[in-house]
């Protein structure tokens, strides 16, 4: 089979381009029935579908089989329920072997150059789908999962990959008894809130069983926790605390990739100046999130020099220029402000504000995987800055700051091996850690 850039589906985020491309409906030429596809697939003109089920208002509806093709080659198959052109209800995605993806790879911030070949490994996604995204909580927990829309005006797209909607929202999984504490899960770049819940299924259900609420806000764009993102998070926390009678003094923040950066940076702001934030987290954890944005800028420039056509590094550089204002040389103070940790600053810059805050940073430091699959080395990974931040806090006397190397634990929902994944967090161990501060 020829080499293709694999289709990026709304649920499938192992190689999100980071580009905010508009989605659209595409039509099965045989039946005339339409199916929604989010932006990010490439090459767009080579994507075709076939749908075996019924249509309603020209959109795929009911039970059937949906097959995706790139240049006539099947790249995925969905069997299950559809509504308004999106998977809704019970269904299963399967992916055939032999698909090759090559180019620039990324999930938020980790990237490099290389090629992936998928063999017949039985990769699949199966369970309950909501608007095209896997929402894989058990039914008894889904019954207590609440979707709250706090704004209909996401004018600058801090949440994308959502069928071009403009709603800003959050999910709340709230126990029926008195809530002892709250876990906030912040998505990575491109990741939808349903995907975050599915990736953290065991942790969410453990939390519910222990009378701990879970909140997932809809923010998956930006590399800087600017005022717009901060205001949205504050709105979510205040809205949820009031609506569900949540204890504002018992919040823990956790985030993946970009969300990991935000979880730490928000907690730093809360302990730097409590007037800036709606809550003051009692503990925080990051799942392979970046730390030092100046270092990250240098990494992107190096990758662009290797391959001027690479989209992901250029996207990140453009984000920095737009929301920080220039290079680290030109706007050093701004890079330091938006970074969770700055190696060149005294006491690590903002990380010093967590000198008394329990902090965990997770990474699956599988260097050989990155070398073999992404042609990336430790300089391209987050682990260097993460471990340095923990070392700084330990020197400042924080005995509750820990770097966890979850070697070999990273897998995506479809079963694909990837060190940059939510799965590097052991849910039972994490819950035991969290309960120390929430009960």
Short mmCIF file of C-alpha atoms in Angstrom, two decimals:
data_model
loop_
_atom_site.label_atom_id
_atom_site.label_comp_id
_atom_site.label_asym_id
_atom_site.label_seq_id
_atom_site.Cartn_x
_atom_site.Cartn_y
_atom_site.Cartn_z
CA UNK A 1 0.00 0.00 0.00
CA UNK A 2 1.23 3.51 -0.74
CA UNK A 3 2.12 5.90 2.04
CA UNK A 4 -0.71 8.13 3.21
CA UNK A 5 -1.30 10.66 5.89
CA UNK A 6 -3.87 8.80 7.94
CA UNK A 7 -7.30 10.34 8.37
CA UNK A 8 -7.56 12.27 11.65
CA UNK A 9 -10.95 11.49 13.14
CA UNK A 10 -12.58 13.41 15.96
CA UNK A 11 -11.90 10.53 18.37
CA UNK A 12 -8.45 9.70 17.06
CA UNK A 13 -5.81 12.07 18.36
CA UNK A 14 -2.49 10.23 18.26
CA UNK A 15 -1.16 12.55 15.57
CA UNK A 16 -3.27 15.69 15.67
CA UNK A 17 -1.85 18.34 13.39
CA UNK A 18 -2.69 21.18 15.74
CA UNK A 19 -4.20 23.08 12.82
CA UNK A 20 -7.63 24.59 13.34
CA UNK A 21 -9.18 23.37 10.09
CA UNK A 22 -12.92 23.46 9.48
CA UNK A 23 -14.84 20.20 9.37
CA UNK A 24 -17.52 19.34 6.84
CA UNK A 25 -20.01 16.72 5.72
CA UNK A 26 -18.86 14.34 3.02
CA UNK A 27 -21.24 12.33 0.86
CA UNK A 28 -21.42 8.65 0.02
CA UNK A 29 -21.71 8.89 -3.77
CA UNK A 30 -23.66 5.66 -3.95
CA UNK A 31 -26.40 6.46 -1.45
CA UNK A 32 -26.19 10.26 -1.29
CA UNK A 33 -26.00 10.01 2.50
CA UNK A 34 -23.72 12.42 4.40
CA UNK A 35 -21.32 11.87 7.30
CA UNK A 36 -19.50 14.51 9.32
CA UNK A 37 -15.69 14.61 9.41
CA UNK A 38 -13.74 17.07 11.50
CA UNK A 39 -10.87 19.07 10.04
CA UNK A 40 -7.37 17.67 10.06
CA UNK A 41 -7.52 14.83 7.53
CA UNK A 42 -5.08 14.87 4.65
CA UNK A 43 -5.13 14.69 1.70
CA UNK A 44 -8.70 15.97 1.85
CA UNK A 45 -9.55 15.31 -1.80
CA UNK A 46 -8.71 11.59 -1.47
CA UNK A 47 -11.13 10.81 1.39
CA UNK A 48 -14.28 8.87 0.49
CA UNK A 49 -16.89 6.89 2.43
CA UNK A 50 -19.54 4.24 2.06
CA UNK A 51 -22.54 3.94 4.40
CA UNK A 52 -24.79 0.88 4.45
CA UNK A 53 -27.58 2.21 6.66
CA UNK A 54 -30.49 4.60 6.35
CA UNK A 55 -30.56 8.37 5.81
CA UNK A 56 -32.59 11.08 7.53
CA UNK A 57 -32.48 14.61 6.10
CA UNK A 58 -29.60 13.36 3.93
CA UNK A 59 -27.54 12.42 7.01
CA UNK A 60 -26.51 8.90 8.07
CA UNK A 61 -29.04 7.61 10.61
CA UNK A 62 -29.65 4.39 12.50
CA UNK A 63 -27.60 1.22 12.52
CA UNK A 64 -25.18 0.35 9.76
CA UNK A 65 -21.58 0.13 8.59
CA UNK A 66 -19.48 3.17 7.69
CA UNK A 67 -16.20 2.62 5.83
CA UNK A 68 -13.55 5.32 5.27
CA UNK A 69 -11.21 5.16 2.27
CA UNK A 70 -8.11 7.12 1.28
CA UNK A 71 -7.39 6.82 -2.44
CA UNK A 72 -9.61 3.76 -2.53
CA UNK A 73 -7.89 1.96 0.36
CA UNK A 74 -9.92 1.20 3.49
CA UNK A 75 -8.43 2.96 6.51
CA UNK A 76 -11.17 2.43 9.10
CA UNK A 77 -14.58 0.87 9.59
CA UNK A 78 -17.39 1.82 11.99
CA UNK A 79 -20.21 -0.62 12.77
CA UNK A 80 -22.99 0.70 14.96
CA UNK A 81 -25.49 3.49 15.54
CA UNK A 82 -25.47 6.86 13.77
CA UNK A 83 -27.46 10.05 14.31
CA UNK A 84 -27.35 13.18 12.15
CA UNK A 85 -24.24 11.91 10.37
CA UNK A 86 -22.21 11.14 13.50
CA UNK A 87 -21.64 7.97 15.53
CA UNK A 88 -24.11 8.09 18.43
CA UNK A 89 -24.85 5.09 20.63
CA UNK A 90 -23.17 1.70 20.66
CA UNK A 91 -20.56 1.05 18.00
CA UNK A 92 -17.11 -0.18 17.11
CA UNK A 93 -14.26 1.24 15.02
CA UNK A 94 -11.65 -1.13 13.61
CA UNK A 95 -8.50 -0.28 11.70
CA UNK A 96 -6.92 -2.55 9.08
CA UNK A 97 -3.20 -3.32 9.02
CA UNK A 98 -0.75 -1.89 6.56
CA UNK A 99 -1.69 1.79 6.84
CA UNK A 100 1.41 3.96 6.84
CA UNK A 101 1.59 7.50 8.16
CA UNK A 102 4.64 9.63 7.64
CA UNK A 103 5.56 13.25 8.11
CA UNK A 104 5.50 15.39 11.24
CA UNK A 105 3.91 13.80 14.26
CA UNK A 106 2.53 15.44 17.37
CA UNK A 107 0.12 15.17 20.22
CA UNK A 108 0.15 18.66 21.59
CA UNK A 109 3.87 19.23 21.98
CA UNK A 110 5.81 16.01 21.46
CA UNK A 111 6.79 15.50 17.87
CA UNK A 112 9.52 14.67 15.39
CA UNK A 113 9.90 13.17 11.96
CA UNK A 114 9.36 9.59 10.98
CA UNK A 115 6.99 6.91 9.82
CA UNK A 116 4.47 4.59 11.48
CA UNK A 117 3.34 1.29 9.98
CA UNK A 118 0.32 -0.38 11.53
CA UNK A 119 0.25 -4.14 11.35
CA UNK A 120 -2.72 -6.41 11.94
CA UNK A 121 -2.76 -5.67 15.65
CA UNK A 122 -6.51 -5.65 16.20
CA UNK A 123 -6.61 -1.94 17.00
CA UNK A 124 -10.15 -0.85 17.72
CA UNK A 125 -12.43 1.54 19.60
CA UNK A 126 -15.62 0.08 20.97
CA UNK A 127 -18.35 1.29 23.29
CA UNK A 128 -20.74 4.22 23.60
CA UNK A 129 -20.31 7.14 21.20
CA UNK A 130 -21.56 10.72 21.60
CA UNK A 131 -21.49 12.99 18.53
CA UNK A 132 -18.71 10.97 16.98
CA UNK A 133 -16.55 10.68 20.10
CA UNK A 134 -16.15 7.64 22.32
CA UNK A 135 -17.74 8.27 25.74
CA UNK A 136 -16.91 5.03 27.43
CA UNK A 137 -18.17 5.29 30.99
CA UNK A 138 -20.33 2.44 32.22
CA UNK A 139 -24.05 3.18 31.83
CA UNK A 140 -24.67 3.59 35.56
CA UNK A 141 -22.07 6.38 35.66
CA UNK A 142 -23.22 8.02 32.41
CA UNK A 143 -26.62 8.47 34.04
CA UNK A 144 -24.97 10.84 36.53
CA UNK A 145 -22.83 12.66 33.97
CA UNK A 146 -24.02 16.21 33.36
CA UNK A 147 -23.19 18.41 30.36
CA UNK A 148 -23.24 22.12 31.16
CA UNK A 149 -22.97 24.82 28.48
CA UNK A 150 -21.61 28.06 29.97
CA UNK A 151 -21.29 30.05 26.74
CA UNK A 152 -22.47 29.94 23.12
CA UNK A 153 -19.71 32.28 21.97
CA UNK A 154 -16.40 30.53 21.52
CA UNK A 155 -15.37 33.26 19.11
CA UNK A 156 -11.62 32.61 19.26
CA UNK A 157 -11.83 28.80 19.22
CA UNK A 158 -10.32 27.73 22.52
CA UNK A 159 -12.27 24.51 21.91
CA UNK A 160 -12.15 22.89 18.47
CA UNK A 161 -12.70 19.49 16.86
CA UNK A 162 -16.34 19.79 17.96
CA UNK A 163 -18.28 19.78 14.68
CA UNK A 164 -17.65 23.54 14.30
CA UNK A 165 -19.84 24.33 17.32
CA UNK A 166 -19.31 27.53 19.30
CA UNK A 167 -20.35 26.23 22.71
CA UNK A 168 -18.03 26.29 25.71
CA UNK A 169 -19.00 23.66 28.24
CA UNK A 170 -17.92 21.19 30.86
CA UNK A 171 -18.91 17.70 31.90
CA UNK A 172 -19.49 16.99 35.59
CA UNK A 173 -19.66 13.48 37.00
CA UNK A 174 -21.24 14.15 40.36
CA UNK A 175 -21.90 11.55 43.09
CA UNK A 176 -25.35 11.41 44.63
CA UNK A 177 -24.07 11.77 48.20
CA UNK A 178 -22.13 14.60 49.83
CA UNK A 179 -19.14 15.47 47.64
CA UNK A 180 -15.80 15.20 49.45
CA UNK A 181 -13.65 16.73 46.74
CA UNK A 182 -13.23 17.50 43.03
CA UNK A 183 -10.84 16.30 40.32
CA UNK A 184 -10.48 18.55 37.27
CA UNK A 185 -9.17 16.91 34.08
CA UNK A 186 -7.82 19.31 31.43
CA UNK A 187 -7.66 18.03 27.82
CA UNK A 188 -4.63 18.04 25.56
CA UNK A 189 -4.50 19.77 22.18
CA UNK A 190 -7.45 18.73 19.98
CA UNK A 191 -8.79 16.28 22.56
CA UNK A 192 -12.53 16.47 23.14
CA UNK A 193 -14.04 16.28 26.61
CA UNK A 194 -15.65 12.91 25.88
CA UNK A 195 -12.27 11.49 24.89
CA UNK A 196 -10.76 12.69 28.18
CA UNK A 197 -13.51 10.94 30.15
CA UNK A 198 -12.98 7.73 28.18
CA UNK A 199 -9.21 7.81 28.70
CA UNK A 200 -9.81 8.27 32.44
CA UNK A 201 -12.72 5.84 32.76
CA UNK A 202 -11.29 3.88 35.70
CA UNK A 203 -10.20 7.01 37.58
CA UNK A 204 -13.57 8.73 37.04
CA UNK A 205 -15.54 5.74 38.25
CA UNK A 206 -13.27 5.26 41.26
CA UNK A 207 -13.78 8.92 42.10
CA UNK A 208 -17.55 8.65 41.85
CA UNK A 209 -17.58 5.59 44.11
CA UNK A 210 -15.63 7.58 46.71
CA UNK A 211 -17.94 10.63 46.55
CA UNK A 212 -15.42 12.68 44.58
CA UNK A 213 -16.72 14.71 41.63
CA UNK A 214 -14.96 14.95 38.25
CA UNK A 215 -15.04 18.03 36.00
CA UNK A 216 -13.76 18.21 32.40
CA UNK A 217 -13.77 21.72 30.83
CA UNK A 218 -13.83 22.21 27.05
CA UNK A 219 -10.48 23.84 26.31
CA UNK A 220 -8.12 22.16 23.84
CA UNK A 221 -6.42 25.05 22.07
CA UNK A 222 -3.74 27.56 23.16
CA UNK A 223 -0.27 26.98 24.45
CA UNK A 224 -0.56 29.83 26.92
CA UNK A 225 -2.86 30.11 29.92
CA UNK A 226 -3.88 33.62 28.91
CA UNK A 227 -6.70 35.70 30.38
CA UNK A 228 -9.30 34.22 28.03
CA UNK A 229 -8.52 30.65 29.08
CA UNK A 230 -8.13 31.61 32.73
CA UNK A 231 -11.50 33.40 32.73
CA UNK A 232 -13.19 30.36 31.18
CA UNK A 233 -11.73 27.98 33.74
CA UNK A 234 -12.74 30.29 36.57
CA UNK A 235 -16.27 30.46 35.15
CA UNK A 236 -16.48 26.67 35.00
CA UNK A 237 -15.22 26.20 38.56
CA UNK A 238 -17.59 28.79 40.02
CA UNK A 239 -20.56 27.48 38.02
CA UNK A 240 -19.90 23.88 39.06
CA UNK A 241 -19.23 24.74 42.71
CA UNK A 242 -22.54 26.57 42.98
CA UNK A 243 -24.67 24.17 40.94
CA UNK A 244 -23.42 20.97 42.59
CA UNK A 245 -22.44 22.29 46.04
CA UNK A 246 -18.79 21.37 45.50
CA UNK A 247 -16.19 22.18 48.20
CA UNK A 248 -14.05 24.96 46.69
CA UNK A 249 -11.20 24.18 49.07
CA UNK A 250 -10.93 20.55 47.88
CA UNK A 251 -9.97 20.77 44.20
CA UNK A 252 -7.16 18.83 42.49
CA UNK A 253 -6.12 19.72 38.94
CA UNK A 254 -4.76 17.19 36.46
CA UNK A 255 -4.09 17.64 32.76
CA UNK A 256 -2.62 15.96 29.71
CA UNK A 257 -0.04 17.57 27.42
CA UNK A 258 -1.16 21.20 27.01
CA UNK A 259 -3.67 20.53 29.79
CA UNK A 260 -0.79 19.41 32.00
CA UNK A 261 0.89 22.78 31.49
CA UNK A 262 -2.39 24.52 32.33
CA UNK A 263 -3.00 22.44 35.44
CA UNK A 264 0.38 23.43 36.90
CA UNK A 265 0.25 27.05 35.73
CA UNK A 266 -3.25 27.60 37.15
CA UNK A 267 -2.14 26.17 40.49
CA UNK A 268 0.91 28.43 40.49
CA UNK A 269 -1.27 31.47 39.87
CA UNK A 270 -3.61 30.42 42.68
CA UNK A 271 -0.72 30.22 45.13
CA UNK A 272 0.93 33.36 43.78
CA UNK A 273 -2.20 35.53 44.02
CA UNK A 274 -5.47 33.93 45.10
CA UNK A 275 -7.39 36.87 43.60
CA UNK A 276 -6.57 35.58 40.12
CA UNK A 277 -8.28 32.22 40.43
CA UNK A 278 -11.67 30.91 41.47
CA UNK A 279 -10.21 28.01 43.43
CA UNK A 280 -6.88 27.16 45.05
CA UNK A 281 -5.96 23.55 44.22
CA UNK A 282 -4.70 21.44 47.11
CA UNK A 283 -2.68 19.24 44.75
CA UNK A 284 -1.86 19.07 41.05
CA UNK A 285 -0.56 16.61 38.47
CA UNK A 286 0.62 16.79 34.89
CA UNK A 287 0.52 13.94 32.36
CA UNK A 288 3.52 14.66 30.13
CA UNK A 289 2.83 18.37 29.81
CA UNK A 290 5.43 20.91 28.63
CA UNK A 291 7.09 23.15 31.21
CA UNK A 292 9.53 25.69 29.74
CA UNK A 293 8.09 27.51 26.71
CA UNK A 294 11.39 29.18 25.83
CA UNK A 295 12.96 25.74 25.57
CA UNK A 296 9.97 24.61 23.55
CA UNK A 297 10.40 27.54 21.14
CA UNK A 298 14.01 26.55 20.53
CA UNK A 299 12.97 22.96 19.90
CA UNK A 300 10.41 24.02 17.29
CA UNK A 301 12.95 26.19 15.50
CA UNK A 302 15.35 23.27 15.33
CA UNK A 303 12.64 21.05 13.86
CA UNK A 304 11.70 23.66 11.27
CA UNK A 305 15.36 23.87 10.25
CA UNK A 306 15.30 20.10 9.70
CA UNK A 307 12.11 20.24 7.68
CA UNK A 308 10.79 23.68 6.59
CA UNK A 309 7.53 22.08 5.41
CA UNK A 310 6.66 20.67 8.84
CA UNK A 311 3.27 21.98 9.96
CA UNK A 312 3.26 21.27 13.70
CA UNK A 313 6.42 23.20 14.65
CA UNK A 314 5.28 26.15 12.53
CA UNK A 315 1.86 26.07 14.21
CA UNK A 316 3.49 26.22 17.65
CA UNK A 317 5.80 29.08 16.62
CA UNK A 318 2.78 30.98 15.26
CA UNK A 319 0.92 30.42 18.53
CA UNK A 320 3.85 31.85 20.45
CA UNK A 321 4.07 34.87 18.17
CA UNK A 322 0.34 35.52 18.42
CA UNK A 323 -0.16 35.05 22.16
CA UNK A 324 3.29 35.82 23.58
CA UNK A 325 4.46 38.37 21.05
CA UNK A 326 7.79 37.21 19.65
CA UNK A 327 10.86 35.16 20.42
CA UNK A 328 12.20 34.33 23.90
CA UNK A 329 14.94 36.86 23.26
CA UNK A 330 12.46 39.62 22.43
CA UNK A 331 9.85 38.86 25.08
CA UNK A 332 11.67 36.89 27.75
CA UNK A 333 9.42 38.02 30.61
CA UNK A 334 6.31 36.83 28.76
CA UNK A 335 7.78 33.40 28.08
CA UNK A 336 8.70 33.10 31.73
CA UNK A 337 5.21 34.22 32.79
CA UNK A 338 3.40 31.57 30.72
CA UNK A 339 5.84 28.77 31.59
CA UNK A 340 5.26 26.39 34.48
CA UNK A 341 9.03 26.17 34.93
CA UNK A 342 11.97 28.17 33.55
CA UNK A 343 15.37 26.59 33.82
CA UNK A 344 17.25 29.88 33.40
CA UNK A 345 15.31 31.67 36.16
CA UNK A 346 16.12 31.71 39.86
CA UNK A 347 14.33 28.88 41.66
CA UNK A 348 12.87 27.72 38.34
CA UNK A 349 10.65 30.74 37.78
CA UNK A 350 6.98 30.07 38.54
CA UNK A 351 7.56 26.56 39.87
CA UNK A 352 8.72 28.06 43.18
CA UNK A 353 5.09 28.89 43.99
CA UNK A 354 4.49 25.15 44.39
CA UNK A 355 7.14 24.77 47.10
CA UNK A 356 4.45 23.54 49.51
CA UNK A 357 1.99 21.98 47.04
CA UNK A 358 1.80 18.22 46.33
CA UNK A 359 2.81 17.73 42.69
CA UNK A 360 3.13 14.70 40.45
CA UNK A 361 4.54 14.76 36.93
CA UNK A 362 4.05 11.61 34.86
CA UNK A 363 6.11 10.59 31.84
CA UNK A 364 6.75 7.36 29.96
CA UNK A 365 10.44 7.98 29.24
CA UNK A 366 10.85 5.40 26.50
CA UNK A 367 13.68 7.02 24.56
CA UNK A 368 14.04 4.13 22.12
CA UNK A 369 10.37 4.38 21.14
CA UNK A 370 10.80 8.06 20.26
CA UNK A 371 14.01 7.39 18.35
CA UNK A 372 12.50 4.53 16.37
CA UNK A 373 9.03 5.97 15.75
CA UNK A 374 9.56 9.75 15.63
CA UNK A 375 13.28 10.25 15.12
CA UNK A 376 13.11 12.32 18.32
CA UNK A 377 15.58 12.43 21.20
CA UNK A 378 15.46 13.61 24.79
CA UNK A 379 15.99 17.23 23.73
CA UNK A 380 12.66 17.01 21.89
CA UNK A 381 10.83 15.52 24.88
CA UNK A 382 9.25 17.09 27.95
CA UNK A 383 11.09 14.84 30.40
CA UNK A 384 14.16 17.05 30.71
CA UNK A 385 12.25 20.11 31.94
CA UNK A 386 9.82 18.01 33.99
CA UNK A 387 12.55 16.26 35.97
CA UNK A 388 14.43 19.55 36.42
CA UNK A 389 11.28 21.18 37.82
CA UNK A 390 10.82 18.36 40.34
CA UNK A 391 14.50 18.57 41.32
CA UNK A 392 14.10 22.31 41.91
CA UNK A 393 11.07 21.82 44.15
CA UNK A 394 12.84 19.12 46.12
CA UNK A 395 15.77 21.48 46.69
CA UNK A 396 13.23 24.04 47.94
CA UNK A 397 12.04 21.49 50.51
CA UNK A 398 8.96 20.07 48.77
CA UNK A 399 9.00 16.38 49.71
CA UNK A 400 5.66 15.87 47.95
CA UNK A 401 7.00 16.75 44.48
CA UNK A 402 7.53 13.52 42.50
CA UNK A 403 8.52 12.59 38.95
CA UNK A 404 6.91 9.28 37.95
CA UNK A 405 8.46 7.41 35.05
CA UNK A 406 5.64 5.10 33.93
CA UNK A 407 7.94 3.29 31.51
CA UNK A 408 6.08 1.22 28.92
CA UNK A 409 2.60 2.19 30.16
CA UNK A 410 1.55 4.54 27.36
CA UNK A 411 -1.29 3.26 25.15
CA UNK A 412 -4.07 5.05 23.31
CA UNK A 413 -7.73 4.06 23.52
CA UNK A 414 -7.51 2.03 20.33
CA UNK A 415 -4.65 -0.05 21.77
CA UNK A 416 -1.82 1.67 19.90
CA UNK A 417 1.44 2.02 21.82
CA UNK A 418 2.26 5.69 22.47
CA UNK A 419 4.22 7.02 25.48
CA UNK A 420 2.37 10.35 25.27
CA UNK A 421 -0.97 9.07 26.60
CA UNK A 422 -3.33 9.45 29.57
CA UNK A 423 -2.77 5.76 30.35
CA UNK A 424 0.63 6.41 31.96
CA UNK A 425 -1.36 7.35 35.08
CA UNK A 426 -2.23 4.30 37.17
CA UNK A 427 -5.82 5.09 38.26
CA UNK A 428 -5.75 3.11 41.54
CA UNK A 429 -2.42 4.58 42.65
CA UNK A 430 -3.48 8.07 41.58
CA UNK A 431 -6.74 7.80 43.49
CA UNK A 432 -4.91 6.72 46.65
CA UNK A 433 -2.65 9.74 46.28
CA UNK A 434 -5.56 12.11 45.66
CA UNK A 435 -7.59 10.87 48.60
CA UNK A 436 -4.91 12.09 51.01
CA UNK A 437 -5.82 15.66 50.06
CA UNK A 438 -9.52 15.37 49.25
CA UNK A 439 -10.84 13.54 52.29
#
